[in-house]
mmCIF file of C-alpha atoms in Angstrom:
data_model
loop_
_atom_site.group_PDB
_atom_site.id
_atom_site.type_symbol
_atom_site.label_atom_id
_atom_site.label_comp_id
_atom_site.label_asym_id
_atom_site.label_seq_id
_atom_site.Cartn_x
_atom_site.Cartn_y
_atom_site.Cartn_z
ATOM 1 C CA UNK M 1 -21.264 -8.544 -8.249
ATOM 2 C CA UNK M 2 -20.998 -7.323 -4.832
ATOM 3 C CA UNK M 3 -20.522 -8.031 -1.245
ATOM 4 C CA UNK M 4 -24.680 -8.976 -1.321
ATOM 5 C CA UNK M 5 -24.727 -10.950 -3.856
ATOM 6 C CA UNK M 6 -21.681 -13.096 -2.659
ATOM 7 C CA UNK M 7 -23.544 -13.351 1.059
ATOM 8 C CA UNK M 8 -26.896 -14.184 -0.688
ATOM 9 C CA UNK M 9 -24.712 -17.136 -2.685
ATOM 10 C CA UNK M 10 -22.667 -18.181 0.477
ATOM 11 C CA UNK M 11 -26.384 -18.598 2.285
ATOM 12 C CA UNK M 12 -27.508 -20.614 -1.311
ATOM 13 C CA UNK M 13 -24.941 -22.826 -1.574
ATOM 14 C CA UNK M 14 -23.029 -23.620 1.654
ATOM 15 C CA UNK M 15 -20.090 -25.790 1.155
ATOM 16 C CA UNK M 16 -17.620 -26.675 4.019
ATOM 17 C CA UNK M 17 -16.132 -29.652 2.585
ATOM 18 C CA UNK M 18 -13.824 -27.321 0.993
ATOM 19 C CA UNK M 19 -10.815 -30.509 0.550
ATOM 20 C CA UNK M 20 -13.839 -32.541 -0.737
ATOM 21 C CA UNK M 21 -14.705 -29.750 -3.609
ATOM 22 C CA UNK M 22 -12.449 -28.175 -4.504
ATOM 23 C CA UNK M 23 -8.891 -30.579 -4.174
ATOM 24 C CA UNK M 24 -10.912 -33.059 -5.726
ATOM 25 C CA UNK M 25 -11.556 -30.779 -8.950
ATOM 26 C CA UNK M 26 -7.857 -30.187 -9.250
ATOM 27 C CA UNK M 27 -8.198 -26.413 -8.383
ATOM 28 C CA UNK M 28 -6.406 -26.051 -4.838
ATOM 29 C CA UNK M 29 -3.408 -28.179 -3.686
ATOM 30 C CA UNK M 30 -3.770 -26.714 -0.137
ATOM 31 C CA UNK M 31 -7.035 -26.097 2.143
ATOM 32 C CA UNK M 32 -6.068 -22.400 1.790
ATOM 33 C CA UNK M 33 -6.355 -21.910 -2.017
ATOM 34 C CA UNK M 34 -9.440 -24.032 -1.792
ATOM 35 C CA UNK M 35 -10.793 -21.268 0.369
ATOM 36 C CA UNK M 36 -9.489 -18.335 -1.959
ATOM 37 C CA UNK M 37 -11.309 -20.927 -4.938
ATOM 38 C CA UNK M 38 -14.662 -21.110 -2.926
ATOM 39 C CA UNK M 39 -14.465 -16.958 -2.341
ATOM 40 C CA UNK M 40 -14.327 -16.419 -6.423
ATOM 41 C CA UNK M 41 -17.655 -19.102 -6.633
ATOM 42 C CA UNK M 42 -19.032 -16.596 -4.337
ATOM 43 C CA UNK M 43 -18.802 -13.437 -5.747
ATOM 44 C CA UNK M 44 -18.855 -15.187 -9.538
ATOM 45 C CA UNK M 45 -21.930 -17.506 -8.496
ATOM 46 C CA UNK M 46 -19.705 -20.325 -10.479
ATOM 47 C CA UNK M 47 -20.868 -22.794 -8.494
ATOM 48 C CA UNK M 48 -21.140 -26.387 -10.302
ATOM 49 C CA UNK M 49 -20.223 -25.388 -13.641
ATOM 50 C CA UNK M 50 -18.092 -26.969 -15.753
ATOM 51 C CA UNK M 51 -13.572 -25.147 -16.115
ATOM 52 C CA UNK M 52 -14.830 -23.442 -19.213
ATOM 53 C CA UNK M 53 -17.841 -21.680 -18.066
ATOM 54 C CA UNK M 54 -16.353 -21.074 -14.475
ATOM 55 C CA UNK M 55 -13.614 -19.574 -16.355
ATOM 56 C CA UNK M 56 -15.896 -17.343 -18.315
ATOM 57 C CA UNK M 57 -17.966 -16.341 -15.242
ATOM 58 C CA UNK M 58 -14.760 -15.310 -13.277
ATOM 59 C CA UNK M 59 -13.606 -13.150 -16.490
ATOM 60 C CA UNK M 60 -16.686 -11.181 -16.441
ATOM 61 C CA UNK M 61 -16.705 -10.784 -12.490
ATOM 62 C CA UNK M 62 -13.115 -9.868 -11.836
ATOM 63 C CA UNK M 63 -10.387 -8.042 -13.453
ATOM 64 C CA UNK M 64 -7.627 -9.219 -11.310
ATOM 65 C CA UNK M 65 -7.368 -12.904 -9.886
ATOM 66 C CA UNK M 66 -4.333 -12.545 -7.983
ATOM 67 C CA UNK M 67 -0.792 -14.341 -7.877
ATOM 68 C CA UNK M 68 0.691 -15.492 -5.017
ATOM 69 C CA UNK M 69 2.879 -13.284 -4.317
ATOM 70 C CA UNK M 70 1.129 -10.026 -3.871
ATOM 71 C CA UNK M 71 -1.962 -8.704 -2.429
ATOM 72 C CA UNK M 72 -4.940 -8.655 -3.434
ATOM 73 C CA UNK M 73 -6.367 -11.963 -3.869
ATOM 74 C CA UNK M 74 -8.630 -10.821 -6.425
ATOM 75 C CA UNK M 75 -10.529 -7.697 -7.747
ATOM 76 C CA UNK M 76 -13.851 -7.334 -8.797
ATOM 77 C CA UNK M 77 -14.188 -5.734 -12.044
ATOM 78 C CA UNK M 78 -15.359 -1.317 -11.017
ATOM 79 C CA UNK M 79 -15.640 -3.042 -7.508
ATOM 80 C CA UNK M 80 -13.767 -3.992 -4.101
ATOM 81 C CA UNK M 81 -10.875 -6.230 -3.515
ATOM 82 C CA UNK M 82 -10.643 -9.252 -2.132
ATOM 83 C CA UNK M 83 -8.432 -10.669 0.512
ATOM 84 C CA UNK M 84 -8.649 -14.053 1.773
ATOM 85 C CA UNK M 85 -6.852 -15.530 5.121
ATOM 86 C CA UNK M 86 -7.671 -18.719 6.818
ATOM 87 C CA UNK M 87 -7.174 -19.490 10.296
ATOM 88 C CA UNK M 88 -7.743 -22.305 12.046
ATOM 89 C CA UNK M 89 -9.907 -21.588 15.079
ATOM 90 C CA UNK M 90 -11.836 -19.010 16.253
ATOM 91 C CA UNK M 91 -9.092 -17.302 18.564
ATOM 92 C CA UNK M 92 -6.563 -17.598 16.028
ATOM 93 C CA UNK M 93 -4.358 -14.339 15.085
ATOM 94 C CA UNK M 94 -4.481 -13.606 11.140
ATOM 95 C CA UNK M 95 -1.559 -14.286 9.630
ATOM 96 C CA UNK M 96 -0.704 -10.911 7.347
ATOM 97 C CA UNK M 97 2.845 -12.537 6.219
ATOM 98 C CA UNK M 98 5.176 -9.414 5.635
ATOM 99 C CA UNK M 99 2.715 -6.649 5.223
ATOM 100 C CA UNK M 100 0.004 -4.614 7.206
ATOM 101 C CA UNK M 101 -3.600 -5.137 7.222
ATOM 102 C CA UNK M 102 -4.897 -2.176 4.365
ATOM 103 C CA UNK M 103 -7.190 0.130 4.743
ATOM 104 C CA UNK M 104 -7.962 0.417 1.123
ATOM 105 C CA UNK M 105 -5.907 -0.479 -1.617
ATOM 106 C CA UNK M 106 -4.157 2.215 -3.505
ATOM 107 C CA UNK M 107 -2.949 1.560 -7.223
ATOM 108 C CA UNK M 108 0.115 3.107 -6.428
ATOM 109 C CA UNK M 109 1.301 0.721 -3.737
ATOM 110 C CA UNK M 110 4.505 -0.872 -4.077
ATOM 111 C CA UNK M 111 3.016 -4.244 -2.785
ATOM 112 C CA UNK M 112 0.517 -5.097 -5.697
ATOM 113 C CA UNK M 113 1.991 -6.286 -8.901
ATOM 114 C CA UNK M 114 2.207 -4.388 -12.456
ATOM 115 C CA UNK M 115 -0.738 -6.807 -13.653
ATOM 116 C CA UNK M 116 -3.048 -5.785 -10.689
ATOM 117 C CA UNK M 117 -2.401 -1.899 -11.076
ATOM 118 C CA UNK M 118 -3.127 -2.438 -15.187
ATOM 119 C CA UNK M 119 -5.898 -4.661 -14.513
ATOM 120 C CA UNK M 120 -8.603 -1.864 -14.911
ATOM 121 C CA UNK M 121 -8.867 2.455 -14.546
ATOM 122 C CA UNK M 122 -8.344 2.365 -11.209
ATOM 123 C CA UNK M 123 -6.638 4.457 -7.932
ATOM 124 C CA UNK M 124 -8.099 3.470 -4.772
ATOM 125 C CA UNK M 125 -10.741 0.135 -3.740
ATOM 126 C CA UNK M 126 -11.934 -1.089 -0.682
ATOM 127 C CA UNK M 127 -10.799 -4.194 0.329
ATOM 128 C CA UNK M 128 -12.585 -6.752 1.647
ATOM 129 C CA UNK M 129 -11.162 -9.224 3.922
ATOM 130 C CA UNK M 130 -12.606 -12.731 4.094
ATOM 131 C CA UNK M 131 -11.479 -14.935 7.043
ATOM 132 C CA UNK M 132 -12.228 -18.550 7.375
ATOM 133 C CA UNK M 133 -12.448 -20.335 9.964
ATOM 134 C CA UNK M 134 -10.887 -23.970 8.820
ATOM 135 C CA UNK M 135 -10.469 -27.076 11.090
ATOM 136 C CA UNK M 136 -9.390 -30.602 9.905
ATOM 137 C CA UNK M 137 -10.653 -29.271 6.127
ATOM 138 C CA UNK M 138 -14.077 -28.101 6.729
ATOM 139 C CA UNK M 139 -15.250 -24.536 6.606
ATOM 140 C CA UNK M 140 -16.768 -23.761 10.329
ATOM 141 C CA UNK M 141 -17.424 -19.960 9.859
ATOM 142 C CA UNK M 142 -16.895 -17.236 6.780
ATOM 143 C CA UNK M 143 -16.874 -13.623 7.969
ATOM 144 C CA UNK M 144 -16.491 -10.340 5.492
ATOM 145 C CA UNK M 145 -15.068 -7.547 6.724
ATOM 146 C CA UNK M 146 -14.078 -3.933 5.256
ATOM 147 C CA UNK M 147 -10.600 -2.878 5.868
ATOM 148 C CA UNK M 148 -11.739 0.821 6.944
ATOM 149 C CA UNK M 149 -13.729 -0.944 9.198
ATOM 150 C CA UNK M 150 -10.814 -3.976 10.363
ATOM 151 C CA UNK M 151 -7.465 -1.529 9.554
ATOM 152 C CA UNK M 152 -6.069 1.682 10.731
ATOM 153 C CA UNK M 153 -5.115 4.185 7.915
ATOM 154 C CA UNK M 154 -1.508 3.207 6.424
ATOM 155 C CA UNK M 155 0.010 6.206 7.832
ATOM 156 C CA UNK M 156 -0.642 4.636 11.304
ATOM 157 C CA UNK M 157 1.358 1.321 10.342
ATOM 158 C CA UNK M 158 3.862 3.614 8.344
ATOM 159 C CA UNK M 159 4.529 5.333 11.421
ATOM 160 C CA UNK M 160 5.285 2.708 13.635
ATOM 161 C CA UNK M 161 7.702 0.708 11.401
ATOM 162 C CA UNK M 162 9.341 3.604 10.614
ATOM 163 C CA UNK M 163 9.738 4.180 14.477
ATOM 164 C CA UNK M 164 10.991 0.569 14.836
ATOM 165 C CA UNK M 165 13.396 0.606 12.222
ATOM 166 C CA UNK M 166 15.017 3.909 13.406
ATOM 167 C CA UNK M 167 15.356 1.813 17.111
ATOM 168 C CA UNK M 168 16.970 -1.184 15.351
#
């Protein structure tokens, strides 16, 4: 699976009730994870299957499905990773909580968990960022995005905090 094949499945099977799907499967508490659930359907094409074959499908498409404490949100298996944020209208600033945007991801940050860094052979991905665009429940827009193509290099970032912290 790839970043086609999860825009080819977002065109085939557009859901923006995202409360109405995926809260009432007992898979997201909050609007948010619904949106991080709805992402894995994507690149998994898991759509409308029953837990134990979604499960399956989301084995064999990613190696890491994320915790919520650590970046990424998921990883597909030799492929990208995913990051998902959710804003709620279109001139709404992402909200990156205590880290950077990324570049890439690199298996030796200290951000990503022990399970994410063993999930697979693996020493740099590109990370894709998904942003919704979520009012009053319901999906309005879904944009992918490369972080080389969203995010400065981490050196950039590095720099400045390093610059702020010296000035505190």
């Amino acid at each position: 699976m790839n970043i086609i094949n999860a825009i080819i499945n977002l065109i085939n099977n557009p859901i923006t009730n995202l409360t109405e799907e995926y809260q009432g499967k007992n898979r997201a508490n909050l609007i948010g994870k619904a949106l991080e659930e709805y992402t894995k359907d994507l690149f998994a094409n898991s759509f409308h299957l029953n837990d134990s074959k979604r499960d399956d499908a989301l084995r064999h498409t990613f190696s890491w499905l994320g915790n919520a404490n650590n970046p990424p949100d998921a990883m597909l298996k030799n492929g990208d990773a995913i990051e998902v944020k959710k804003i709620e209208n279109d001139n709404a600033t992402i909200a990156l909580n205590s880290s950077h945007p990324k570049h890439k991801l690199y298996a030796n940050s200290t951000l990503i968990s022990r399970g994410c860094r063993e999930a697979e052979e693996w020493s740099e991905k590109d990370i894709i960022y998904l942003v919704g665009v979520v009012k009053n429940n319901i999906l309005k827009h879904l944009c992918f995005v490369y972080g080389e193509d969203y995010c400065a290099d981490d050196e950039i970032y590095t720099r400045v905090k390093t610059l702020i912290k010296k000035k505190c």
